[in-house]
Structures are given as structure tokens and as C-alpha cells.
Amino acid sequence: WATQLDFSMLEPDIQLLEDLKSCPLTLVAFSNGPRKYVIRVLKQLGLYNTIFGESDIFAIDDVLPHSKPEKGAFQVVFDAIGKKAEECVMIEDSMKNVRSAKKLGMKTILVSGSTQQKEDNSDGTATIPSSAALAAASEATKQGDAPDVNDPAVDASIEVISDIKEMLPGLWQVPAVFETS
């Protein structure tokens, strides 16, 4: 099914790509989706083999019999990258995964998405929600999983992933510092 989906709404963000290339942290992609799907998404976004290589991708296939938000799934990733939970930052749009990451000792960044709905403008045009807003809306359909920036498990929040360097510039320092701007 991963090869049959329409990925045309996903577009590379050149600034985000440059920001991630300059980040000194170990970056991994961790998804409950199948590896084939995750790679397809990363390719469409221009992140495959630029930011994330094969060994930086953890899909459901890699962590079975576990899945996020289970501790065992996270442990597979920690072991593979040689890090402890306390040394990691989870960037996530799912509250259940944010809460689990926080319980394990990770710093957490919630990607909350835009709360804008489609608006009819006075000139007859319409403002359509971004893909981040659509993603947040889809998370909101899952019981207890709607983004909540006030949840105590959330250390920082960003509306969209491209805000990461502006909102948390300390992650680009050596050594990295987790401070919100």
C-alpha cells in the first residue's frame, strides 16, 4: 500500500533541510509506519540519504514486536544509536508518544500543527490548512491524542517542524543545550 499512496502534497523544505544538515545531533527517523512507507515519505521530503540514511531510520519493521509508545520500541532505537533516553529529544505530533518519551526521561517537543480551519476570504478565495494542520487534525481523531501544548509531558512546542531551529537554537550548539527561545 505504501507505493500506492499519493505523496504529491509533501514537498521538500529547503531551509529545514539546511537546518538539519547543520545540526550536530544524531538524528533518527522513528515511525510506526512500515519501512517502505517511511523511506518513501523521506524521499519525497528530500530527507532520505541527505539527513537520514538506512541506519538512521527506525520503522515498525525494526522494532517489532513493539511499537511506539511502548518502552521496548524506544529501547531498540536507544541501543542502536548508543544513547540513553536522558540524552535524547523526541519530536512528535502524537501525545501518547510524547507522554511515553517523557516517562522514559527524554526531552520532548510537540509539533502541534496549525489550528487554522479553512476560511473563506472576502475576495472569494479560501485559505486551506497546511499539511501540518491536517496532520494535527488527524491526530485529534484519536482518543486522547490531540496535540496539547499544556500537557506536562511537553517540554517545548512548535507549530511546524520548520520552526525547530528558531525555537530551540541551543540544539545546534556544541554541546547541545535544550532551551526554548
mmCIF file of C-alpha atoms in Angstrom:
data_model
loop_
_atom_site.group_PDB
_atom_site.id
_atom_site.type_symbol
_atom_site.label_atom_id
_atom_site.label_comp_id
_atom_site.label_asym_id
_atom_site.label_seq_id
_atom_site.Cartn_x
_atom_site.Cartn_y
_atom_site.Cartn_z
ATOM 1 C CA TRP A 1 0.000 0.000 0.000
ATOM 2 C CA ALA A 2 2.915 2.340 0.682
ATOM 3 C CA THR A 3 3.728 2.525 -3.016
ATOM 4 C CA GLN A 4 0.149 3.350 -3.985
ATOM 5 C CA LEU A 5 -0.341 6.493 -1.904
ATOM 6 C CA ASP A 6 -0.301 9.994 -3.381
ATOM 7 C CA PHE A 7 2.635 11.832 -1.823
ATOM 8 C CA SER A 8 2.301 14.933 -4.004
ATOM 9 C CA MET A 9 1.196 17.106 -1.064
ATOM 10 C CA LEU A 10 4.601 16.542 0.569
ATOM 11 C CA GLU A 11 7.212 18.989 -0.635
ATOM 12 C CA PRO A 12 10.827 19.454 0.410
ATOM 13 C CA ASP A 13 11.530 22.395 2.709
ATOM 14 C CA ILE A 14 14.962 23.649 1.612
ATOM 15 C CA GLN A 15 15.519 25.719 4.775
ATOM 16 C CA LEU A 16 14.615 22.782 7.025
ATOM 17 C CA LEU A 17 16.958 20.553 5.027
ATOM 18 C CA GLU A 18 19.811 23.059 5.512
ATOM 19 C CA ASP A 19 18.976 23.436 9.208
ATOM 20 C CA LEU A 20 19.018 19.675 9.756
ATOM 21 C CA LYS A 21 22.274 19.286 7.806
ATOM 22 C CA SER A 22 23.924 21.763 10.178
ATOM 23 C CA CYS A 23 22.567 20.132 13.346
ATOM 24 C CA PRO A 24 25.342 18.433 15.343
ATOM 25 C CA LEU A 25 22.969 15.954 16.999
ATOM 26 C CA THR A 26 22.461 12.337 15.954
ATOM 27 C CA LEU A 27 19.172 12.451 14.033
ATOM 28 C CA VAL A 28 16.921 9.452 13.503
ATOM 29 C CA ALA A 29 13.503 8.942 11.953
ATOM 30 C CA PHE A 30 11.290 6.752 14.163
ATOM 31 C CA SER A 31 7.858 5.785 12.873
ATOM 32 C CA ASN A 32 5.151 3.219 13.481
ATOM 33 C CA GLY A 33 4.804 3.042 9.706
ATOM 34 C CA PRO A 34 6.404 0.307 7.608
ATOM 35 C CA ARG A 35 9.988 0.978 6.450
ATOM 36 C CA LYS A 36 8.944 1.144 2.793
ATOM 37 C CA TYR A 37 6.443 3.901 3.612
ATOM 38 C CA VAL A 38 8.859 5.849 5.849
ATOM 39 C CA ILE A 39 11.545 5.806 3.156
ATOM 40 C CA ARG A 40 9.043 6.960 0.543
ATOM 41 C CA VAL A 41 7.985 9.900 2.730
ATOM 42 C CA LEU A 42 11.600 10.835 3.489
ATOM 43 C CA LYS A 43 12.476 10.679 -0.222
ATOM 44 C CA GLN A 44 9.524 12.905 -1.099
ATOM 45 C CA LEU A 45 10.639 15.418 1.525
ATOM 46 C CA GLY A 46 14.238 15.352 0.301
ATOM 47 C CA LEU A 47 15.455 13.921 3.624
ATOM 48 C CA TYR A 48 16.432 10.405 2.531
ATOM 49 C CA ASN A 49 20.184 9.985 2.035
ATOM 50 C CA THR A 50 20.658 13.668 2.858
ATOM 51 C CA ILE A 51 19.700 13.611 6.542
ATOM 52 C CA PHE A 52 18.535 10.042 7.151
ATOM 53 C CA GLY A 53 20.370 7.023 5.772
ATOM 54 C CA GLU A 54 19.297 3.409 6.186
ATOM 55 C CA SER A 55 20.824 3.114 9.663
ATOM 56 C CA ASP A 56 19.057 6.303 10.831
ATOM 57 C CA ILE A 57 15.561 5.010 10.076
ATOM 58 C CA PHE A 58 13.542 3.008 12.574
ATOM 59 C CA ALA A 59 10.204 1.783 11.299
ATOM 60 C CA ILE A 60 7.721 -0.645 12.788
ATOM 61 C CA ASP A 61 9.578 -3.473 10.998
ATOM 62 C CA ASP A 62 12.688 -2.640 13.033
ATOM 63 C CA VAL A 63 11.136 -2.553 16.497
ATOM 64 C CA LEU A 64 8.623 -5.416 16.386
ATOM 65 C CA PRO A 65 7.191 -6.971 18.478
ATOM 66 C CA HIS A 66 6.993 -3.487 19.978
ATOM 67 C CA SER A 67 5.689 -0.187 18.624
ATOM 68 C CA LYS A 68 5.571 3.386 19.854
ATOM 69 C CA PRO A 69 4.641 4.283 22.566
ATOM 70 C CA GLU A 70 5.966 1.055 24.170
ATOM 71 C CA LYS A 71 9.255 1.263 26.066
ATOM 72 C CA GLY A 72 10.608 -1.722 24.117
ATOM 73 C CA ALA A 73 10.315 0.136 20.804
ATOM 74 C CA PHE A 74 12.264 3.094 22.168
ATOM 75 C CA GLN A 75 14.851 0.759 23.679
ATOM 76 C CA VAL A 76 15.604 -0.757 20.262
ATOM 77 C CA VAL A 77 16.413 2.744 18.993
ATOM 78 C CA PHE A 78 18.459 3.709 22.081
ATOM 79 C CA ASP A 79 20.517 0.524 21.775
ATOM 80 C CA ALA A 80 21.095 1.002 18.038
ATOM 81 C CA ILE A 81 22.345 4.589 18.420
ATOM 82 C CA GLY A 82 24.201 4.015 21.689
ATOM 83 C CA LYS A 83 22.294 6.650 23.673
ATOM 84 C CA LYS A 84 20.304 6.748 26.895
ATOM 85 C CA ALA A 85 16.806 8.222 26.996
ATOM 86 C CA GLU A 86 18.088 11.185 29.010
ATOM 87 C CA GLU A 87 20.408 12.085 26.110
ATOM 88 C CA CYS A 88 17.593 12.161 23.549
ATOM 89 C CA VAL A 89 14.961 14.609 22.346
ATOM 90 C CA MET A 90 11.704 13.315 20.870
ATOM 91 C CA ILE A 91 9.991 15.495 18.264
ATOM 92 C CA GLU A 92 6.477 14.168 17.889
ATOM 93 C CA ASP A 93 2.894 15.042 16.991
ATOM 94 C CA SER A 94 1.254 12.245 18.993
ATOM 95 C CA MET A 95 0.536 12.947 22.646
ATOM 96 C CA LYS A 96 0.685 9.269 23.604
ATOM 97 C CA ASN A 97 4.218 9.094 22.171
ATOM 98 C CA VAL A 98 5.217 12.388 23.824
ATOM 99 C CA ARG A 99 3.982 11.125 27.189
ATOM 100 C CA SER A 100 5.833 7.839 26.795
ATOM 101 C CA ALA A 101 9.068 9.583 25.756
ATOM 102 C CA LYS A 102 8.804 11.893 28.777
ATOM 103 C CA LYS A 103 8.270 8.932 31.139
ATOM 104 C CA LEU A 104 11.456 7.387 29.763
ATOM 105 C CA GLY A 105 13.398 10.568 30.574
ATOM 106 C CA MET A 106 13.600 12.174 27.140
ATOM 107 C CA LYS A 107 13.133 15.871 26.438
ATOM 108 C CA THR A 108 10.024 16.339 24.309
ATOM 109 C CA ILE A 109 8.985 18.701 21.554
ATOM 110 C CA LEU A 110 5.378 18.613 20.438
ATOM 111 C CA VAL A 111 4.629 19.514 16.829
ATOM 112 C CA SER A 112 1.182 20.939 17.454
ATOM 113 C CA GLY A 113 0.211 21.889 13.917
ATOM 114 C CA SER A 114 -1.802 24.910 12.974
ATOM 115 C CA THR A 115 -5.248 25.197 14.463
ATOM 116 C CA GLN A 116 -6.489 27.172 11.468
ATOM 117 C CA GLN A 117 -9.536 25.878 9.686
ATOM 118 C CA LYS A 118 -10.408 26.597 6.064
ATOM 119 C CA GLU A 119 -11.527 30.194 5.876
ATOM 120 C CA ASP A 120 -13.413 31.937 3.132
ATOM 121 C CA ASN A 121 -11.725 35.239 2.410
ATOM 122 C CA SER A 122 -13.616 38.392 1.436
ATOM 123 C CA ASP A 123 -12.120 38.221 -2.072
ATOM 124 C CA GLY A 124 -13.750 34.839 -2.740
ATOM 125 C CA THR A 125 -10.581 32.796 -2.263
ATOM 126 C CA ALA A 126 -10.089 30.269 0.505
ATOM 127 C CA THR A 127 -7.266 29.710 2.944
ATOM 128 C CA ILE A 128 -6.605 25.988 3.177
ATOM 129 C CA PRO A 129 -4.925 24.433 6.214
ATOM 130 C CA SER A 130 -1.293 23.367 5.850
ATOM 131 C CA SER A 131 -0.242 19.729 5.807
ATOM 132 C CA ALA A 132 0.830 20.220 9.445
ATOM 133 C CA ALA A 133 -2.683 21.376 10.307
ATOM 134 C CA LEU A 134 -4.136 18.378 8.522
ATOM 135 C CA ALA A 135 -1.766 16.071 10.419
ATOM 136 C CA ALA A 136 -2.761 17.648 13.730
ATOM 137 C CA ALA A 137 -6.415 17.260 12.818
ATOM 138 C CA SER A 138 -5.897 13.577 12.069
ATOM 139 C CA GLU A 139 -4.152 13.074 15.424
ATOM 140 C CA ALA A 140 -7.104 14.789 17.078
ATOM 141 C CA THR A 141 -9.357 11.990 15.834
ATOM 142 C CA LYS A 142 -7.510 9.503 18.048
ATOM 143 C CA GLN A 143 -8.873 9.276 21.587
ATOM 144 C CA GLY A 144 -6.670 11.346 23.936
ATOM 145 C CA ASP A 145 -4.073 12.022 21.251
ATOM 146 C CA ALA A 146 -4.904 15.532 20.097
ATOM 147 C CA PRO A 147 -1.912 17.871 20.461
ATOM 148 C CA ASP A 148 -1.972 19.606 23.861
ATOM 149 C CA VAL A 149 0.812 22.153 24.385
ATOM 150 C CA ASN A 150 -0.197 22.458 28.054
ATOM 151 C CA ASP A 151 0.343 18.779 28.827
ATOM 152 C CA PRO A 152 3.082 18.403 31.474
ATOM 153 C CA ALA A 153 4.904 15.900 29.234
ATOM 154 C CA VAL A 154 5.560 18.666 26.681
ATOM 155 C CA ASP A 155 8.869 20.444 27.272
ATOM 156 C CA ALA A 156 8.548 22.647 24.183
ATOM 157 C CA SER A 157 6.130 23.011 21.317
ATOM 158 C CA ILE A 158 6.385 24.166 17.741
ATOM 159 C CA GLU A 159 3.596 24.636 15.259
ATOM 160 C CA VAL A 160 5.507 23.108 12.362
ATOM 161 C CA ILE A 161 8.824 21.285 12.147
ATOM 162 C CA SER A 162 10.428 24.105 10.172
ATOM 163 C CA ASP A 163 10.221 26.240 13.358
ATOM 164 C CA ILE A 164 12.643 23.961 15.215
ATOM 165 C CA LYS A 165 15.908 25.884 14.817
ATOM 166 C CA GLU A 166 14.318 29.256 15.541
ATOM 167 C CA MET A 167 12.510 27.990 18.637
ATOM 168 C CA LEU A 168 15.301 25.747 20.008
ATOM 169 C CA PRO A 169 18.591 27.196 18.729
ATOM 170 C CA GLY A 170 20.513 25.545 21.570
ATOM 171 C CA LEU A 171 20.137 22.180 19.853
ATOM 172 C CA TRP A 172 22.589 23.483 17.232
ATOM 173 C CA GLN A 173 25.241 24.332 19.843
ATOM 174 C CA VAL A 174 28.126 22.037 20.753
ATOM 175 C CA PRO A 175 27.408 20.715 23.279
ATOM 176 C CA ALA A 176 23.671 20.972 22.640
ATOM 177 C CA VAL A 177 21.532 22.870 25.124
ATOM 178 C CA PHE A 178 17.780 22.317 25.425
ATOM 179 C CA GLU A 179 16.379 25.813 25.894
ATOM 180 C CA THR A 180 13.379 27.395 24.260
ATOM 181 C CA SER A 181 13.696 30.891 22.833
#
